[in-house]
């Protein structure tokens, strides 16, 4: 895919959704960090159901630490892998209190040093909470990037590196959200909705799918 076609795709995505947002509910960087950590192998809907009950009660590192692991589990037990996630979030709260004055660090290395926080989660927090032009590649972005040929790569790191290279600076803050939403609602895994896709004519996917097929 050439640069002109990529630019047209990004222009259309921006025109359709000028100010894209994450679908995770949050009001502070810490709430976002917790929500993203909980969202691994879980839907945003399931995380929001849990955090909508949790955050009014505990939405700071100290408050969640004070709940204890078992108390925290009571709020997130409907989320997949909740046992390990509870342990990780509880530990990261202690680290934030001890090393970062209870604040979420605006620093990749410090974020990735937190339990349960990998590169993708760090990218989401840096992008969504702090406005960095980072691109977190999840399963949706990996699929859309490869299927459309916008940015191909054999793994998420390769796709991230390709996106960093080919996405113009003016789009970098928002491209993460555009591609996730496009993969979640249009370019879905099993049967992409090509007939209702706003970039269908620019996409280089050879096996396009239409409703009457």
PDB file of C-alpha atoms in Angstrom:
ATOM      1  CA  UNK A   1       0.000   0.000   0.000  1.00  0.00           C
ATOM      2  CA  UNK A   2       1.379   3.390  -0.966  1.00  0.00           C
ATOM      3  CA  UNK A   3       1.559   6.502   1.203  1.00  0.00           C
ATOM      4  CA  UNK A   4      -1.162   8.346  -0.728  1.00  0.00           C
ATOM      5  CA  UNK A   5      -3.672   5.577  -0.138  1.00  0.00           C
ATOM      6  CA  UNK A   6      -2.776   5.384   3.563  1.00  0.00           C
ATOM      7  CA  UNK A   7      -3.283   9.130   3.867  1.00  0.00           C
ATOM      8  CA  UNK A   8      -6.719   8.892   2.252  1.00  0.00           C
ATOM      9  CA  UNK A   9      -7.685   6.098   4.672  1.00  0.00           C
ATOM     10  CA  UNK A  10      -6.646   8.167   7.672  1.00  0.00           C
ATOM     11  CA  UNK A  11      -8.434  11.253   6.344  1.00  0.00           C
ATOM     12  CA  UNK A  12     -11.682   9.287   6.044  1.00  0.00           C
ATOM     13  CA  UNK A  13     -11.337   7.775   9.497  1.00  0.00           C
ATOM     14  CA  UNK A  14     -10.707  11.237  10.935  1.00  0.00           C
ATOM     15  CA  UNK A  15     -13.639  12.793   9.094  1.00  0.00           C
ATOM     16  CA  UNK A  16     -15.918  10.034  10.380  1.00  0.00           C
ATOM     17  CA  UNK A  17     -14.667  10.324  13.979  1.00  0.00           C
ATOM     18  CA  UNK A  18     -12.652  13.523  14.588  1.00  0.00           C
ATOM     19  CA  UNK A  19     -12.120  12.937  18.306  1.00  0.00           C
ATOM     20  CA  UNK A  20     -11.994   9.188  18.966  1.00  0.00           C
ATOM     21  CA  UNK A  21     -11.995   7.955  22.544  1.00  0.00           C
ATOM     22  CA  UNK A  22     -11.391   4.674  24.292  1.00  0.00           C
ATOM     23  CA  UNK A  23     -14.530   2.748  25.214  1.00  0.00           C
ATOM     24  CA  UNK A  24     -13.141   2.067  28.681  1.00  0.00           C
ATOM     25  CA  UNK A  25     -14.684   4.257  31.372  1.00  0.00           C
ATOM     26  CA  UNK A  26     -12.135   6.343  33.277  1.00  0.00           C
ATOM     27  CA  UNK A  27     -11.616   9.835  34.661  1.00  0.00           C
ATOM     28  CA  UNK A  28      -7.968   9.756  35.814  1.00  0.00           C
ATOM     29  CA  UNK A  29      -4.725   8.200  34.538  1.00  0.00           C
ATOM     30  CA  UNK A  30      -4.867   5.714  37.420  1.00  0.00           C
ATOM     31  CA  UNK A  31      -8.398   4.621  36.564  1.00  0.00           C
ATOM     32  CA  UNK A  32      -7.289   4.128  32.961  1.00  0.00           C
ATOM     33  CA  UNK A  33      -4.251   2.122  34.048  1.00  0.00           C
ATOM     34  CA  UNK A  34      -6.436  -0.187  36.142  1.00  0.00           C
ATOM     35  CA  UNK A  35      -9.057  -0.532  33.407  1.00  0.00           C
ATOM     36  CA  UNK A  36      -6.517  -1.356  30.689  1.00  0.00           C
ATOM     37  CA  UNK A  37      -4.767  -3.866  32.944  1.00  0.00           C
ATOM     38  CA  UNK A  38      -8.100  -5.558  33.590  1.00  0.00           C
ATOM     39  CA  UNK A  39      -9.023  -5.549  29.885  1.00  0.00           C
ATOM     40  CA  UNK A  40      -6.431  -8.132  28.819  1.00  0.00           C
ATOM     41  CA  UNK A  41      -8.371 -11.021  27.237  1.00  0.00           C
ATOM     42  CA  UNK A  42     -11.619  -9.364  28.325  1.00  0.00           C
ATOM     43  CA  UNK A  43     -14.104  -7.021  26.666  1.00  0.00           C
ATOM     44  CA  UNK A  44     -14.328  -3.330  27.464  1.00  0.00           C
ATOM     45  CA  UNK A  45     -17.986  -3.880  28.330  1.00  0.00           C
ATOM     46  CA  UNK A  46     -17.143  -6.439  31.013  1.00  0.00           C
ATOM     47  CA  UNK A  47     -14.408  -4.205  32.440  1.00  0.00           C
ATOM     48  CA  UNK A  48     -16.728  -1.191  32.546  1.00  0.00           C
ATOM     49  CA  UNK A  49     -19.369  -3.176  34.436  1.00  0.00           C
ATOM     50  CA  UNK A  50     -16.782  -3.969  37.094  1.00  0.00           C
ATOM     51  CA  UNK A  51     -15.092  -0.580  37.310  1.00  0.00           C
ATOM     52  CA  UNK A  52     -18.410   1.284  37.381  1.00  0.00           C
ATOM     53  CA  UNK A  53     -18.909  -0.359  40.782  1.00  0.00           C
ATOM     54  CA  UNK A  54     -15.258  -0.258  41.841  1.00  0.00           C
ATOM     55  CA  UNK A  55     -14.219   3.317  41.106  1.00  0.00           C
ATOM     56  CA  UNK A  56     -16.900   5.064  43.215  1.00  0.00           C
ATOM     57  CA  UNK A  57     -15.526   3.060  46.166  1.00  0.00           C
ATOM     58  CA  UNK A  58     -11.816   2.870  45.332  1.00  0.00           C
ATOM     59  CA  UNK A  59     -10.128   4.793  42.523  1.00  0.00           C
ATOM     60  CA  UNK A  60      -6.684   5.572  43.967  1.00  0.00           C
ATOM     61  CA  UNK A  61      -3.691   3.328  44.657  1.00  0.00           C
ATOM     62  CA  UNK A  62      -4.176   3.753  48.388  1.00  0.00           C
ATOM     63  CA  UNK A  63      -7.883   2.936  48.288  1.00  0.00           C
ATOM     64  CA  UNK A  64      -7.395  -0.215  46.204  1.00  0.00           C
ATOM     65  CA  UNK A  65      -4.446  -1.270  48.356  1.00  0.00           C
ATOM     66  CA  UNK A  66      -6.639  -0.841  51.426  1.00  0.00           C
ATOM     67  CA  UNK A  67      -9.281  -3.137  49.918  1.00  0.00           C
ATOM     68  CA  UNK A  68      -6.791  -5.999  50.003  1.00  0.00           C
ATOM     69  CA  UNK A  69      -6.529  -8.588  47.246  1.00  0.00           C
ATOM     70  CA  UNK A  70      -9.680 -10.441  48.283  1.00  0.00           C
ATOM     71  CA  UNK A  71     -11.681  -7.249  48.637  1.00  0.00           C
ATOM     72  CA  UNK A  72     -10.546  -6.134  45.193  1.00  0.00           C
ATOM     73  CA  UNK A  73     -11.434  -9.518  43.716  1.00  0.00           C
ATOM     74  CA  UNK A  74     -15.037  -9.064  44.812  1.00  0.00           C
ATOM     75  CA  UNK A  75     -15.340  -6.199  42.334  1.00  0.00           C
ATOM     76  CA  UNK A  76     -13.641  -7.869  39.352  1.00  0.00           C
ATOM     77  CA  UNK A  77     -14.583 -11.541  39.668  1.00  0.00           C
ATOM     78  CA  UNK A  78     -16.798 -11.326  36.568  1.00  0.00           C
ATOM     79  CA  UNK A  79     -13.704 -10.547  34.459  1.00  0.00           C
ATOM     80  CA  UNK A  80     -11.575 -13.295  32.965  1.00  0.00           C
ATOM     81  CA  UNK A  81      -8.315 -14.121  34.758  1.00  0.00           C
ATOM     82  CA  UNK A  82      -9.468 -12.041  37.708  1.00  0.00           C
ATOM     83  CA  UNK A  83      -7.262 -13.842  40.246  1.00  0.00           C
ATOM     84  CA  UNK A  84      -3.969 -12.956  38.571  1.00  0.00           C
ATOM     85  CA  UNK A  85      -5.221  -9.507  37.602  1.00  0.00           C
ATOM     86  CA  UNK A  86      -6.168  -8.779  41.207  1.00  0.00           C
ATOM     87  CA  UNK A  87      -2.705  -9.756  42.383  1.00  0.00           C
ATOM     88  CA  UNK A  88      -1.041  -7.593  39.738  1.00  0.00           C
ATOM     89  CA  UNK A  89      -3.184  -4.510  40.337  1.00  0.00           C
ATOM     90  CA  UNK A  90      -2.729  -4.787  44.094  1.00  0.00           C
ATOM     91  CA  UNK A  91       1.061  -5.016  43.668  1.00  0.00           C
ATOM     92  CA  UNK A  92       1.227  -2.135  41.210  1.00  0.00           C
ATOM     93  CA  UNK A  93      -0.714   0.028  43.671  1.00  0.00           C
ATOM     94  CA  UNK A  94       1.990  -0.594  46.278  1.00  0.00           C
ATOM     95  CA  UNK A  95       4.710   0.321  43.777  1.00  0.00           C
ATOM     96  CA  UNK A  96       2.910   3.525  42.773  1.00  0.00           C
ATOM     97  CA  UNK A  97       2.642   4.488  46.440  1.00  0.00           C
ATOM     98  CA  UNK A  98       6.245   3.621  47.280  1.00  0.00           C
ATOM     99  CA  UNK A  99       8.030   4.850  44.157  1.00  0.00           C
ATOM    100  CA  UNK A 100       5.776   7.378  42.410  1.00  0.00           C
ATOM    101  CA  UNK A 101       3.944   9.246  45.195  1.00  0.00           C
ATOM    102  CA  UNK A 102       0.727   7.470  44.245  1.00  0.00           C
ATOM    103  CA  UNK A 103       0.792   8.897  40.719  1.00  0.00           C
ATOM    104  CA  UNK A 104       0.896   7.110  37.371  1.00  0.00           C
ATOM    105  CA  UNK A 105       4.317   7.834  35.856  1.00  0.00           C
ATOM    106  CA  UNK A 106       4.424   9.430  32.417  1.00  0.00           C
ATOM    107  CA  UNK A 107       7.327   7.208  31.520  1.00  0.00           C
ATOM    108  CA  UNK A 108       7.374   4.024  29.443  1.00  0.00           C
ATOM    109  CA  UNK A 109      10.096   2.240  31.389  1.00  0.00           C
ATOM    110  CA  UNK A 110       8.428   2.961  34.724  1.00  0.00           C
ATOM    111  CA  UNK A 111       5.043   1.814  33.419  1.00  0.00           C
ATOM    112  CA  UNK A 112       6.395  -1.425  31.975  1.00  0.00           C
ATOM    113  CA  UNK A 113       8.066  -2.162  35.317  1.00  0.00           C
ATOM    114  CA  UNK A 114       4.624  -2.405  36.945  1.00  0.00           C
ATOM    115  CA  UNK A 115       3.109  -5.899  37.445  1.00  0.00           C
ATOM    116  CA  UNK A 116       0.704  -6.831  34.658  1.00  0.00           C
ATOM    117  CA  UNK A 117       1.717  -3.870  32.501  1.00  0.00           C
ATOM    118  CA  UNK A 118       3.326  -4.721  29.178  1.00  0.00           C
ATOM    119  CA  UNK A 119       4.197  -2.639  26.158  1.00  0.00           C
ATOM    120  CA  UNK A 120       0.621  -2.491  24.860  1.00  0.00           C
ATOM    121  CA  UNK A 121      -0.820  -1.289  28.178  1.00  0.00           C
ATOM    122  CA  UNK A 122       1.962   1.265  28.556  1.00  0.00           C
ATOM    123  CA  UNK A 123       1.256   2.556  25.045  1.00  0.00           C
ATOM    124  CA  UNK A 124      -2.456   2.911  25.786  1.00  0.00           C
ATOM    125  CA  UNK A 125      -1.814   4.843  29.001  1.00  0.00           C
ATOM    126  CA  UNK A 126       0.787   7.119  27.416  1.00  0.00           C
ATOM    127  CA  UNK A 127      -1.496   7.784  24.450  1.00  0.00           C
ATOM    128  CA  UNK A 128      -4.901   8.110  26.104  1.00  0.00           C
ATOM    129  CA  UNK A 129      -3.978   9.602  29.471  1.00  0.00           C
ATOM    130  CA  UNK A 130      -1.040  11.762  28.432  1.00  0.00           C
ATOM    131  CA  UNK A 131      -1.530  12.402  24.716  1.00  0.00           C
ATOM    132  CA  UNK A 132       1.631  10.703  23.471  1.00  0.00           C
ATOM    133  CA  UNK A 133       1.660   9.636  19.784  1.00  0.00           C
ATOM    134  CA  UNK A 134       2.107   5.983  20.764  1.00  0.00           C
ATOM    135  CA  UNK A 135       0.327   3.165  18.945  1.00  0.00           C
ATOM    136  CA  UNK A 136      -0.778   0.182  21.000  1.00  0.00           C
ATOM    137  CA  UNK A 137      -1.310  -2.852  18.788  1.00  0.00           C
ATOM    138  CA  UNK A 138      -3.995  -5.243  20.027  1.00  0.00           C
ATOM    139  CA  UNK A 139      -5.714  -8.071  18.142  1.00  0.00           C
ATOM    140  CA  UNK A 140      -8.040  -5.642  16.329  1.00  0.00           C
ATOM    141  CA  UNK A 141      -5.251  -3.371  15.115  1.00  0.00           C
ATOM    142  CA  UNK A 142      -3.085  -6.357  14.166  1.00  0.00           C
ATOM    143  CA  UNK A 143      -5.927  -7.819  12.094  1.00  0.00           C
ATOM    144  CA  UNK A 144      -6.964  -4.557  10.403  1.00  0.00           C
ATOM    145  CA  UNK A 145      -3.390  -3.536   9.616  1.00  0.00           C
ATOM    146  CA  UNK A 146      -2.584  -6.876   7.998  1.00  0.00           C
ATOM    147  CA  UNK A 147      -5.919  -7.484   6.297  1.00  0.00           C
ATOM    148  CA  UNK A 148      -6.100  -4.067   4.644  1.00  0.00           C
ATOM    149  CA  UNK A 149      -2.329  -4.145   3.941  1.00  0.00           C
ATOM    150  CA  UNK A 150      -2.081  -0.751   5.693  1.00  0.00           C
ATOM    151  CA  UNK A 151       0.833  -2.014   7.824  1.00  0.00           C
ATOM    152  CA  UNK A 152       1.752  -5.673   7.555  1.00  0.00           C
ATOM    153  CA  UNK A 153       3.802  -7.606  10.086  1.00  0.00           C
ATOM    154  CA  UNK A 154       4.160 -11.097  11.486  1.00  0.00           C
ATOM    155  CA  UNK A 155       3.633 -10.017  15.101  1.00  0.00           C
ATOM    156  CA  UNK A 156       2.332  -7.049  17.087  1.00  0.00           C
ATOM    157  CA  UNK A 157       5.769  -5.483  17.493  1.00  0.00           C
ATOM    158  CA  UNK A 158       6.391  -5.611  13.743  1.00  0.00           C
ATOM    159  CA  UNK A 159       3.006  -4.015  13.059  1.00  0.00           C
ATOM    160  CA  UNK A 160       3.623  -1.337  15.682  1.00  0.00           C
ATOM    161  CA  UNK A 161       6.982  -0.496  14.130  1.00  0.00           C
ATOM    162  CA  UNK A 162       5.448  -0.334  10.650  1.00  0.00           C
ATOM    163  CA  UNK A 163       2.629   1.923  11.841  1.00  0.00           C
ATOM    164  CA  UNK A 164       5.141   4.204  13.548  1.00  0.00           C
ATOM    165  CA  UNK A 165       6.930   4.477  10.204  1.00  0.00           C
ATOM    166  CA  UNK A 166       4.003   4.983   7.818  1.00  0.00           C
ATOM    167  CA  UNK A 167       1.456   7.003   9.841  1.00  0.00           C
ATOM    168  CA  UNK A 168       2.004  10.753   9.412  1.00  0.00           C
ATOM    169  CA  UNK A 169       2.509  12.716  12.645  1.00  0.00           C
ATOM    170  CA  UNK A 170      -0.842  14.539  12.369  1.00  0.00           C
ATOM    171  CA  UNK A 171      -2.696  11.221  12.745  1.00  0.00           C
ATOM    172  CA  UNK A 172      -0.532   9.420  15.292  1.00  0.00           C
ATOM    173  CA  UNK A 173      -2.353  10.382  18.487  1.00  0.00           C
ATOM    174  CA  UNK A 174      -5.696   9.120  17.165  1.00  0.00           C
ATOM    175  CA  UNK A 175      -4.824   6.239  14.829  1.00  0.00           C
ATOM    176  CA  UNK A 176      -4.786   3.729  17.704  1.00  0.00           C
ATOM    177  CA  UNK A 177      -8.459   4.429  18.462  1.00  0.00           C
ATOM    178  CA  UNK A 178      -9.561   4.570  14.826  1.00  0.00           C
ATOM    179  CA  UNK A 179      -8.094   1.182  14.004  1.00  0.00           C
ATOM    180  CA  UNK A 180      -9.424  -0.478  17.150  1.00  0.00           C
ATOM    181  CA  UNK A 181     -12.948   0.794  16.528  1.00  0.00           C
ATOM    182  CA  UNK A 182     -12.751  -0.158  12.865  1.00  0.00           C
ATOM    183  CA  UNK A 183     -11.699  -3.686  13.813  1.00  0.00           C
ATOM    184  CA  UNK A 184     -14.294  -3.965  16.562  1.00  0.00           C
ATOM    185  CA  UNK A 185     -17.315  -2.879  14.513  1.00  0.00           C
ATOM    186  CA  UNK A 186     -16.541  -3.135  10.788  1.00  0.00           C
ATOM    187  CA  UNK A 187     -13.439  -5.157   9.957  1.00  0.00           C
ATOM    188  CA  UNK A 188     -14.441  -7.910  12.364  1.00  0.00           C
ATOM    189  CA  UNK A 189     -12.587 -11.193  12.589  1.00  0.00           C
ATOM    190  CA  UNK A 190     -14.835 -13.841  11.077  1.00  0.00           C
ATOM    191  CA  UNK A 191     -16.848 -11.944   8.473  1.00  0.00           C
ATOM    192  CA  UNK A 192     -15.755  -8.366   7.812  1.00  0.00           C
ATOM    193  CA  UNK A 193     -18.561  -5.963   6.920  1.00  0.00           C
ATOM    194  CA  UNK A 194     -16.994  -4.825   3.671  1.00  0.00           C
ATOM    195  CA  UNK A 195     -20.259  -3.519   2.223  1.00  0.00           C
ATOM    196  CA  UNK A 196     -20.585  -0.923   4.955  1.00  0.00           C
ATOM    197  CA  UNK A 197     -16.895  -0.062   5.223  1.00  0.00           C
ATOM    198  CA  UNK A 198     -15.960   3.563   4.623  1.00  0.00           C
ATOM    199  CA  UNK A 199     -12.502   2.623   3.314  1.00  0.00           C
ATOM    200  CA  UNK A 200     -13.592  -0.373   1.214  1.00  0.00           C
ATOM    201  CA  UNK A 201     -12.309   1.056  -2.076  1.00  0.00           C
ATOM    202  CA  UNK A 202      -8.906   1.816  -0.540  1.00  0.00           C
ATOM    203  CA  UNK A 203      -8.496  -1.486   1.302  1.00  0.00           C
ATOM    204  CA  UNK A 204      -6.288  -4.098  -0.383  1.00  0.00           C
ATOM    205  CA  UNK A 205      -7.980  -7.142   1.168  1.00  0.00           C
ATOM    206  CA  UNK A 206      -8.510  -9.526  -1.749  1.00  0.00           C
ATOM    207  CA  UNK A 207     -11.365 -11.599  -0.305  1.00  0.00           C
ATOM    208  CA  UNK A 208     -13.910  -8.889   0.481  1.00  0.00           C
ATOM    209  CA  UNK A 209     -17.179 -10.091   2.009  1.00  0.00           C
ATOM    210  CA  UNK A 210     -20.640  -8.706   1.199  1.00  0.00           C
ATOM    211  CA  UNK A 211     -24.062  -9.351   2.801  1.00  0.00           C
ATOM    212  CA  UNK A 212     -25.477 -11.328  -0.142  1.00  0.00           C
ATOM    213  CA  UNK A 213     -22.550 -13.734  -0.240  1.00  0.00           C
TER     214      UNK A 213
END
